[in-house]
Short mmCIF file of C-alpha atoms in Angstrom, two decimals:
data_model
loop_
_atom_site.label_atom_id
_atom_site.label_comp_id
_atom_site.label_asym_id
_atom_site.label_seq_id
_atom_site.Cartn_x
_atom_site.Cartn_y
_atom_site.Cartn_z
CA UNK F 1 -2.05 -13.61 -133.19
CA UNK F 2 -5.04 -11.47 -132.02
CA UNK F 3 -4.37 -8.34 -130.47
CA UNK F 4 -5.01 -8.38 -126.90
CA UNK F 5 -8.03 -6.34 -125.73
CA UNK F 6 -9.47 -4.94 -122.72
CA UNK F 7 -12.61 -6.46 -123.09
CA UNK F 8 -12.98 -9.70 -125.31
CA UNK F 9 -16.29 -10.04 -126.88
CA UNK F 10 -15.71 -13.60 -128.36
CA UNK F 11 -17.52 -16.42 -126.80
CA UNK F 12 -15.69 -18.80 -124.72
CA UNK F 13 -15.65 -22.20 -126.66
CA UNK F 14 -14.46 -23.94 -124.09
CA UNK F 15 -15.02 -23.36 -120.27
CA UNK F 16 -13.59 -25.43 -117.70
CA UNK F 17 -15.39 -24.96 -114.00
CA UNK F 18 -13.79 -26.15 -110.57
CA UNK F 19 -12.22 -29.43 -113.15
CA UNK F 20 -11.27 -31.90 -110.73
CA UNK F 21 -9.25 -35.96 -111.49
CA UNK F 22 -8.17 -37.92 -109.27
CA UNK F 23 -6.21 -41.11 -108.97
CA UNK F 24 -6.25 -43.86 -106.02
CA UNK F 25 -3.06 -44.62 -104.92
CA UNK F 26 -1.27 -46.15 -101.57
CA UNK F 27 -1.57 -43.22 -99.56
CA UNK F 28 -5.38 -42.23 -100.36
CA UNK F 29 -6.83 -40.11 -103.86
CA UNK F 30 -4.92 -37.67 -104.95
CA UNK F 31 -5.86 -34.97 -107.27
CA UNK F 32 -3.43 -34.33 -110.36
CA UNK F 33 -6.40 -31.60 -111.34
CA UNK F 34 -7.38 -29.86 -108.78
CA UNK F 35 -10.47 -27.21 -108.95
CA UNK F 36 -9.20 -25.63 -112.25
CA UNK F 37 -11.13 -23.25 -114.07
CA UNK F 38 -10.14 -21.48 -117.36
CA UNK F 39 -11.99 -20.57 -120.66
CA UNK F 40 -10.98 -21.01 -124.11
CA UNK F 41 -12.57 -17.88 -126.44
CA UNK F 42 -12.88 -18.57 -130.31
CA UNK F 43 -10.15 -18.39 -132.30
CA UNK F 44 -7.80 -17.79 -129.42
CA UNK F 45 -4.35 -19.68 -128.14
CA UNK F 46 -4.41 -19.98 -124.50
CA UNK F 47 -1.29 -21.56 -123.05
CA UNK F 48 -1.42 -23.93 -120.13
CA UNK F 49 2.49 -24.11 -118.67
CA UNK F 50 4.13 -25.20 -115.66
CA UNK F 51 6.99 -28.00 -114.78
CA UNK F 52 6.53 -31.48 -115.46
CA UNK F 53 4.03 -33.07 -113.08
CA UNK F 54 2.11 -29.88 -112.59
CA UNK F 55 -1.29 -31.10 -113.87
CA UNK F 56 -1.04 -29.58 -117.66
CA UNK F 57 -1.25 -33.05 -119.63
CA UNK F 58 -3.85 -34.20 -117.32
CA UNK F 59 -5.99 -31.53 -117.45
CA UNK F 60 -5.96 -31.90 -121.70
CA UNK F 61 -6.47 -35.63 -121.17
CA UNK F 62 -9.59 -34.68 -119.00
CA UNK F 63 -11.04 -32.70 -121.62
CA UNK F 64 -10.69 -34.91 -124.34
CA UNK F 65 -11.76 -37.88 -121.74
CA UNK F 66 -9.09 -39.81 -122.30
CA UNK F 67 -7.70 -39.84 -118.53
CA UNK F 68 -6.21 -43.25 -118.00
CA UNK F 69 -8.23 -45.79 -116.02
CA UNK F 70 -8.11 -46.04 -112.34
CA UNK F 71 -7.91 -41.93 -112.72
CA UNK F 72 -11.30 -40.30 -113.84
CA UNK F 73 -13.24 -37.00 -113.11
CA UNK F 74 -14.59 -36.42 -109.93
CA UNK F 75 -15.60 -32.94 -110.03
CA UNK F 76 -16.41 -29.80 -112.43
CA UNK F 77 -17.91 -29.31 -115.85
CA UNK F 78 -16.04 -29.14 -119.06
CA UNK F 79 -18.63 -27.33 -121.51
CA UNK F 80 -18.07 -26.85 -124.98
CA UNK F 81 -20.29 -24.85 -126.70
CA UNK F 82 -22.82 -25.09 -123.70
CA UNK F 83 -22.48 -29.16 -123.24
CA UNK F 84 -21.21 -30.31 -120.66
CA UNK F 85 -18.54 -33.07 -121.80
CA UNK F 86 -17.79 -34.47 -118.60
CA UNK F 87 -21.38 -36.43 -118.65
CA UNK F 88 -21.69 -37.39 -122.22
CA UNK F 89 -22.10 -41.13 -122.78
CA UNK F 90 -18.71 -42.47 -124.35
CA UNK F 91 -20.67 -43.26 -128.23
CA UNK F 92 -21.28 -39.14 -127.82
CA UNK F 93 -17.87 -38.40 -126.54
CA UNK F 94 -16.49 -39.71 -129.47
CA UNK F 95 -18.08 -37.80 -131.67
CA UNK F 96 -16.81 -34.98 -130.06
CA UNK F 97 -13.17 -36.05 -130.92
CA UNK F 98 -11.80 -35.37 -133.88
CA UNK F 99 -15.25 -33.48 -135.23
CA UNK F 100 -14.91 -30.57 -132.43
CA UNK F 101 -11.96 -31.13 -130.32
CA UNK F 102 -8.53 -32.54 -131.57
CA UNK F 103 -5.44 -33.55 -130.21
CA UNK F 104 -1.40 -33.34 -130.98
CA UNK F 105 0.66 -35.02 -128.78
CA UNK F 106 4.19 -34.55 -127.48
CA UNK F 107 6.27 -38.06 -129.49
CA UNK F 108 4.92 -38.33 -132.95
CA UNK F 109 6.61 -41.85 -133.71
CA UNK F 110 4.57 -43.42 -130.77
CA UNK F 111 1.24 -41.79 -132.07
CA UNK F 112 1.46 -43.11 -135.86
CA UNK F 113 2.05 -46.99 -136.24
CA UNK F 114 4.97 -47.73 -137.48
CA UNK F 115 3.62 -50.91 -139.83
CA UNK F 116 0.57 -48.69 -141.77
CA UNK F 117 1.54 -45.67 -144.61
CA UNK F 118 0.92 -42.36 -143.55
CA UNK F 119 -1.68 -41.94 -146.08
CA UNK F 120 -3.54 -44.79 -144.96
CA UNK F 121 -3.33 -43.25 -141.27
CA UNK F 122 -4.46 -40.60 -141.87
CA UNK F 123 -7.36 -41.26 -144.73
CA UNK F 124 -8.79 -43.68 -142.17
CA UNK F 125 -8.91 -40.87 -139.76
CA UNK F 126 -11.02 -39.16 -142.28
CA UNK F 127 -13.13 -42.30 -142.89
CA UNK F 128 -13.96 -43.11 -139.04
CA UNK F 129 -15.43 -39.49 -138.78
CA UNK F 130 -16.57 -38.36 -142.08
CA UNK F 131 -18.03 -41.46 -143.76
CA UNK F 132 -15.84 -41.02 -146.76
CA UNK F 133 -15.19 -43.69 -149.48
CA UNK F 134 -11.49 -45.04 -149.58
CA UNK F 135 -10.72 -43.22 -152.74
CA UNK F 136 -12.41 -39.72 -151.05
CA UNK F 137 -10.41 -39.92 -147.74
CA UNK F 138 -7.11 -40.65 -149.69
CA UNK F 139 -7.43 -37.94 -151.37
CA UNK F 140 -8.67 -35.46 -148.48
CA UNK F 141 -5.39 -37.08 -146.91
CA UNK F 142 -3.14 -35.55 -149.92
CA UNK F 143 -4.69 -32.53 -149.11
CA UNK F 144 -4.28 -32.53 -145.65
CA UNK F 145 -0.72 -32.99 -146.04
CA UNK F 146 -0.18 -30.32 -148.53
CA UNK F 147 -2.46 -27.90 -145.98
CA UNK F 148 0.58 -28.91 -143.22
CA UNK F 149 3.30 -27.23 -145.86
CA UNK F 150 4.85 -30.94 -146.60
CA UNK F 151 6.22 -31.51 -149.57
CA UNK F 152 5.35 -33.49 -152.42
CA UNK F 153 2.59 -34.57 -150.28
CA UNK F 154 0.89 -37.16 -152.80
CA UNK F 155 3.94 -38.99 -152.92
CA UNK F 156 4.38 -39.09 -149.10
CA UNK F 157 1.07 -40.73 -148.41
CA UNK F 158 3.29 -43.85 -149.64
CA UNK F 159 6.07 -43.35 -147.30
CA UNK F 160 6.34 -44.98 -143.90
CA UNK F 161 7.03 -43.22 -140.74
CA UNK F 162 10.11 -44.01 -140.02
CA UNK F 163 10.86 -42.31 -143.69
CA UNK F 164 10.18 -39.16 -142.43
CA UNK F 165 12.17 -36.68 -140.12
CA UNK F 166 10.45 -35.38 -136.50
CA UNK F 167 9.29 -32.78 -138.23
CA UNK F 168 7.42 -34.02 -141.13
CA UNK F 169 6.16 -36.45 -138.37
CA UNK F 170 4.82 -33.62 -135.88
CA UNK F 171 3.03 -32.29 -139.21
CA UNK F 172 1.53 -35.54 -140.46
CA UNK F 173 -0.01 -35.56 -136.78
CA UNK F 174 -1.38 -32.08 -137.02
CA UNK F 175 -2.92 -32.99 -140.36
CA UNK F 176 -4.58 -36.12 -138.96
CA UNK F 177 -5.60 -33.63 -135.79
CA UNK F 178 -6.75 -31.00 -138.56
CA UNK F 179 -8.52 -33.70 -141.06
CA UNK F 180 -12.35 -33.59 -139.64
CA UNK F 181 -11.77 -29.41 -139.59
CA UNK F 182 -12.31 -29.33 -135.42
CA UNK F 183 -12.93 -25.77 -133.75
CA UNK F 184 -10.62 -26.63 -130.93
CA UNK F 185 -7.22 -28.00 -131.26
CA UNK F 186 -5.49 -29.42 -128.33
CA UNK F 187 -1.36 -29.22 -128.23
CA UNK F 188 0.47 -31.03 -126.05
CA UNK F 189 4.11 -30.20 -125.78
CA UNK F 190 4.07 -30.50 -129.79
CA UNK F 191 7.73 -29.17 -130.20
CA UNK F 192 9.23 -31.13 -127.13
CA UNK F 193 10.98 -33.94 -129.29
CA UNK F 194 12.56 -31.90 -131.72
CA UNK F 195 15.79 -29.66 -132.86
CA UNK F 196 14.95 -25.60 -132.16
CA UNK F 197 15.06 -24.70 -135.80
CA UNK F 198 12.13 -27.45 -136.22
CA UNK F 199 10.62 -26.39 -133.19
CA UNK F 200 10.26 -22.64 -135.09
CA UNK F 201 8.48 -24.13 -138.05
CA UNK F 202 6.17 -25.90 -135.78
CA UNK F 203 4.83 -23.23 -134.08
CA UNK F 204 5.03 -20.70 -137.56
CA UNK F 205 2.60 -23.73 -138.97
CA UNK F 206 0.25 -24.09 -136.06
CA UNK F 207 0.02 -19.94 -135.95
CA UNK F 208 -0.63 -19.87 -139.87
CA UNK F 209 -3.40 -22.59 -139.52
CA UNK F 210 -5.11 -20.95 -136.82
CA UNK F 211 -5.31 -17.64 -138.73
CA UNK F 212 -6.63 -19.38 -141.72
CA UNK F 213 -8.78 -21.76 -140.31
CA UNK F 214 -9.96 -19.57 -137.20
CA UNK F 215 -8.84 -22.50 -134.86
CA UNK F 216 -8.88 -22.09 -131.20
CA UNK F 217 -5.42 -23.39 -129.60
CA UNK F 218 -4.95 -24.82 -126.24
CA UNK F 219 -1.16 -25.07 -126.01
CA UNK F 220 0.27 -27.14 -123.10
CA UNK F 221 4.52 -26.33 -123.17
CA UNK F 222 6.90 -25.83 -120.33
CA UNK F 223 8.49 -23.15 -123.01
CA UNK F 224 7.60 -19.15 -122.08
CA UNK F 225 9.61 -18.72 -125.21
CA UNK F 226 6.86 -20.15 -127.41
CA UNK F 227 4.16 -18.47 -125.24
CA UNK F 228 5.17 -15.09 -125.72
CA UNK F 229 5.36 -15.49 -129.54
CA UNK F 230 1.98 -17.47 -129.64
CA UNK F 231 -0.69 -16.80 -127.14
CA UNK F 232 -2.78 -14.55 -126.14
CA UNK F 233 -3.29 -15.82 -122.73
CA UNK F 234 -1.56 -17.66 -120.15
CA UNK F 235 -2.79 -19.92 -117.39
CA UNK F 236 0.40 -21.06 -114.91
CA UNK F 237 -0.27 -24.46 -113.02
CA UNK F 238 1.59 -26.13 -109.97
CA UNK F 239 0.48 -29.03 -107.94
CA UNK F 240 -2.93 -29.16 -110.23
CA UNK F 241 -4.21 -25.90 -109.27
CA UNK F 242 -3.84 -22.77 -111.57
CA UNK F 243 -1.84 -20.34 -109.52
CA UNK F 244 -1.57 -17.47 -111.76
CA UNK F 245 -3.64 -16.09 -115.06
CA UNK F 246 -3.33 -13.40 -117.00
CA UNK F 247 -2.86 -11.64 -120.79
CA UNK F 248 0.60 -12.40 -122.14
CA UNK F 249 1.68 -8.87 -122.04
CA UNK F 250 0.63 -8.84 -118.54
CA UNK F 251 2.55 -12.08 -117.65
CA UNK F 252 5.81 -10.70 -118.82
CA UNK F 253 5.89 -7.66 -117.93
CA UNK F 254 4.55 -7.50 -114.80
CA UNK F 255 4.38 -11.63 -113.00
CA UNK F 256 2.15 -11.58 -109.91
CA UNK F 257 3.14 -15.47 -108.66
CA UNK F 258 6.82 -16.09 -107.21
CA UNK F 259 6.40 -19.56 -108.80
CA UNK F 260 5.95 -17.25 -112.41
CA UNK F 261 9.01 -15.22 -111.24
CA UNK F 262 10.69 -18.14 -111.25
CA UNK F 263 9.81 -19.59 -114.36
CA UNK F 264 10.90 -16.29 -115.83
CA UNK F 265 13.78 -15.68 -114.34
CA UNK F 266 15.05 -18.88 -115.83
CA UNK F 267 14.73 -17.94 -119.18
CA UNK F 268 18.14 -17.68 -121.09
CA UNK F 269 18.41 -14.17 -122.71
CA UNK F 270 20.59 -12.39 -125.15
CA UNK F 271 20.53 -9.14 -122.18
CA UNK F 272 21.64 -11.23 -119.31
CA UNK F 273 25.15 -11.23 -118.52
CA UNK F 274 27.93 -13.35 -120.24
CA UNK F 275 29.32 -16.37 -117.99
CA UNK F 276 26.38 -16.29 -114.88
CA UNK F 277 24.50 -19.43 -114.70
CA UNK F 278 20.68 -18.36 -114.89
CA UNK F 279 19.09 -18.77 -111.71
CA UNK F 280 16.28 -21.49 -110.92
CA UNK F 281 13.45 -22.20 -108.78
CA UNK F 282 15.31 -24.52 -105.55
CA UNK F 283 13.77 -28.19 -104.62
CA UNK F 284 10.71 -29.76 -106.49
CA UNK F 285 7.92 -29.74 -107.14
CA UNK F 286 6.24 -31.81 -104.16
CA UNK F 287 4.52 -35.39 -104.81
CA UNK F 288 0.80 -35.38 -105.56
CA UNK F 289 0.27 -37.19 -102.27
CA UNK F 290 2.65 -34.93 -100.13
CA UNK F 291 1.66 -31.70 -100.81
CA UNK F 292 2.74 -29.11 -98.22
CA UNK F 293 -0.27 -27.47 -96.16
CA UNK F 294 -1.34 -24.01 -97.28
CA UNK F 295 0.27 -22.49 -99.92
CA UNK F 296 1.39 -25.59 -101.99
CA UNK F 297 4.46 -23.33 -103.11
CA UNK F 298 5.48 -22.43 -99.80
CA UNK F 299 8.60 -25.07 -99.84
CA UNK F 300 10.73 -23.25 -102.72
CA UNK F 301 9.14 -19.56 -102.19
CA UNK F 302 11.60 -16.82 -101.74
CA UNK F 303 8.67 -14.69 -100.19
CA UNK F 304 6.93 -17.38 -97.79
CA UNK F 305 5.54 -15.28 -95.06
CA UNK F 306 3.79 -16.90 -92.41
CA UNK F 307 0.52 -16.61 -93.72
CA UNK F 308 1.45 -19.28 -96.02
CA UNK F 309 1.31 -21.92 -93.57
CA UNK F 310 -2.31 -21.53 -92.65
CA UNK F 311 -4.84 -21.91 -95.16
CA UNK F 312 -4.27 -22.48 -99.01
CA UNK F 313 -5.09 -18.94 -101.05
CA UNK F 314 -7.71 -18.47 -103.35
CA UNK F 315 -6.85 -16.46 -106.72
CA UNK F 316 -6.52 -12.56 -105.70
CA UNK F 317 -7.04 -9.90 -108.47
CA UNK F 318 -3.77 -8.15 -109.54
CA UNK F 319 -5.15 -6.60 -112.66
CA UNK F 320 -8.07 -6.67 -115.69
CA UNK F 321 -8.09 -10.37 -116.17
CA UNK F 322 -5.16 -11.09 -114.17
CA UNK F 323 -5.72 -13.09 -111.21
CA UNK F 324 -2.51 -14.94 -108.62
CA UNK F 325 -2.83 -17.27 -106.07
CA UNK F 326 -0.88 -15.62 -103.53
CA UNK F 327 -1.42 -13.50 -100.45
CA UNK F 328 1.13 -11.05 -101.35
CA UNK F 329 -1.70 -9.55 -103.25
CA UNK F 330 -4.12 -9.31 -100.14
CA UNK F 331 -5.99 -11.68 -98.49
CA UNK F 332 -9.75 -11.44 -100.74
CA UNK F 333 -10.24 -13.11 -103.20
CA UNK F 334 -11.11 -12.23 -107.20
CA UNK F 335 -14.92 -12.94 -106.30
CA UNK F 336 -15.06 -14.13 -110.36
CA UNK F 337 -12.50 -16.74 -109.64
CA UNK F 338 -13.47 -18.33 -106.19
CA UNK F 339 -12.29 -21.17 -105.60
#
């Protein structure tokens, strides 16, 4: 991992401004994203966490363009280097996958098909994007699987899916993800199906291949575990909006949000005391289409004060590159991060 630095001179790869998707539904559109804005620097890991429903998966959808139909983009830019993805004609878009931006997803058995050998999965990933022959994207597939730590990998380009353990799976993915040698890889809960031990090797892998390969990361987890051992950056999320964003260090040692407090708090530690059940953040987090007025946290904060009834807050400064949506920080907001 890069150290963290005061100021970053690497150019963001990726910038996300005011990102907005929406979804009709009974009761009106609703916005799973709503006005998010982040950056992605070369060769960084950025983590986008929160609870389930919070807007992480649909955010990486939206950048990839893969949101499912009736939900699309109705607002913000997604640039990467410069273009705009968000109005790139679909034969352009795809380009753009695989070549520039790739994807892991949580469930590796649903992403491979079960009836096809891994090899020919994933030379035919090579082939749609490369223009290989057969025998040239078999054998970039051997190598692909060898570059993922699996072994005998020659061999396993014979074997089924089913043949191989979550693991193996997870890493036949990221070699598919990895094939066409993209700048940005997308990873979405990648450790969520399996045992903590493979979970360890997962993430040891991904941070290996992004030092080698000088891969930027965009890691989408509920796990602060994995973040703190991984990324340079974090970017909390609840109801679709980012509420909190700041250096790891930063995060940890000093959390602005009450909803980050929370998500903290919860973590299970060797230091906390034998035989006390951890604490946790009380209700849920709200439906899409019943979100609370102003603060959308208001419902389960400990410090709701009655400001937090009125008008939603913008992100307020705490620190150098450390912004919270909350108005126990004041009431003006981070005039970089409107919105």
């Amino acid at each position: 991992m890069l150290p963290s630095l005061a100021v970053d001179a690497r150019e963001p790869l990726l910038e996300v401004s005011h990102l907005r998707t929406s979804f009709p539904s009974a009761d009106g559109v609703v916005h799973a994203v709503d006005n998010v804005s982040f950056h992605v620097r070369r060769g960084e890991a950025l983590a986008l966490v929160g609870e389930s429903g919070c807007g992480k998966s649909v955010t990486a959808m939206s950048i990839m363009r893969l949101v499912a139909s009736p939900g699309k983009i109705t607002g913000g830019e997604i640039r990467f280097k410069g273009r705009n993805l968000a109005d790139l004609p679909e034969r352009e878009m795809r380009t753009v996958r695989g070549n520039d931006i790739a994807m892991v997803f949580q469930e590796p058995m649903t992403s491979l098909n079960p009836v096809f050998r891994i090899g020919v999965q994933v030379a035919e990933a090579i082939r749609i994007h490369r223009k290989l022959s057969k025998k040239a994207a078999w054998k970039q597939a051997g190598e692909m699987l060898e570059l993922v730590s699996i072994p005998d990998p020659v061999k396993r380009l014979d074997d089924y899916p089913h043949q191989l353990s979550g693991g193996m799976r997870q890493r036949v993915m990221i070699a598919m993800a990895l094939s066409c040698d993209p700048e940005l890889l997308i990873a979405d809960e990648p450790t969520t199906a399996l045992d903590v031990t493979i979970q360890a090797q997962i993430m040891e892998l991904l941070a290996s291949l992004q030092e080698r390969l000088g891969l930027a990361i965009l890691l989408i987890t509920h796990d602060l575990g994995v973040v703190a051992e991984f990324c340079e950056r974090v970017v909390v999320m609840y109801t679709g909006r980012i509420v909190e964003e700041a250096p790891v260090h930063d995060l940890f040692a000093n959390p602005a949000h009450p909803y980050t407090r929370g998500l903290l708090a919860s973590l299970p530690s060797v230091t906390k005391e034998g035989g006390k059940r951890l604490p946790t953040i009380k209700g849920m987090v709200p439906a899409i289409h019943a979100l609370p007025s102003g603060c959308k946290f208001n419902p389960r904060c400990p410090d709701v004060m009655e400001i937090c009834y009125g008008n939603e807050p913008a992100l307020m400064k705490v620190g150098e590159g450390h912004t919270a949506r909350c108005y126990l920080h004041g009431d003006t907001p981070d005039p970089e991060r409107l919105g």
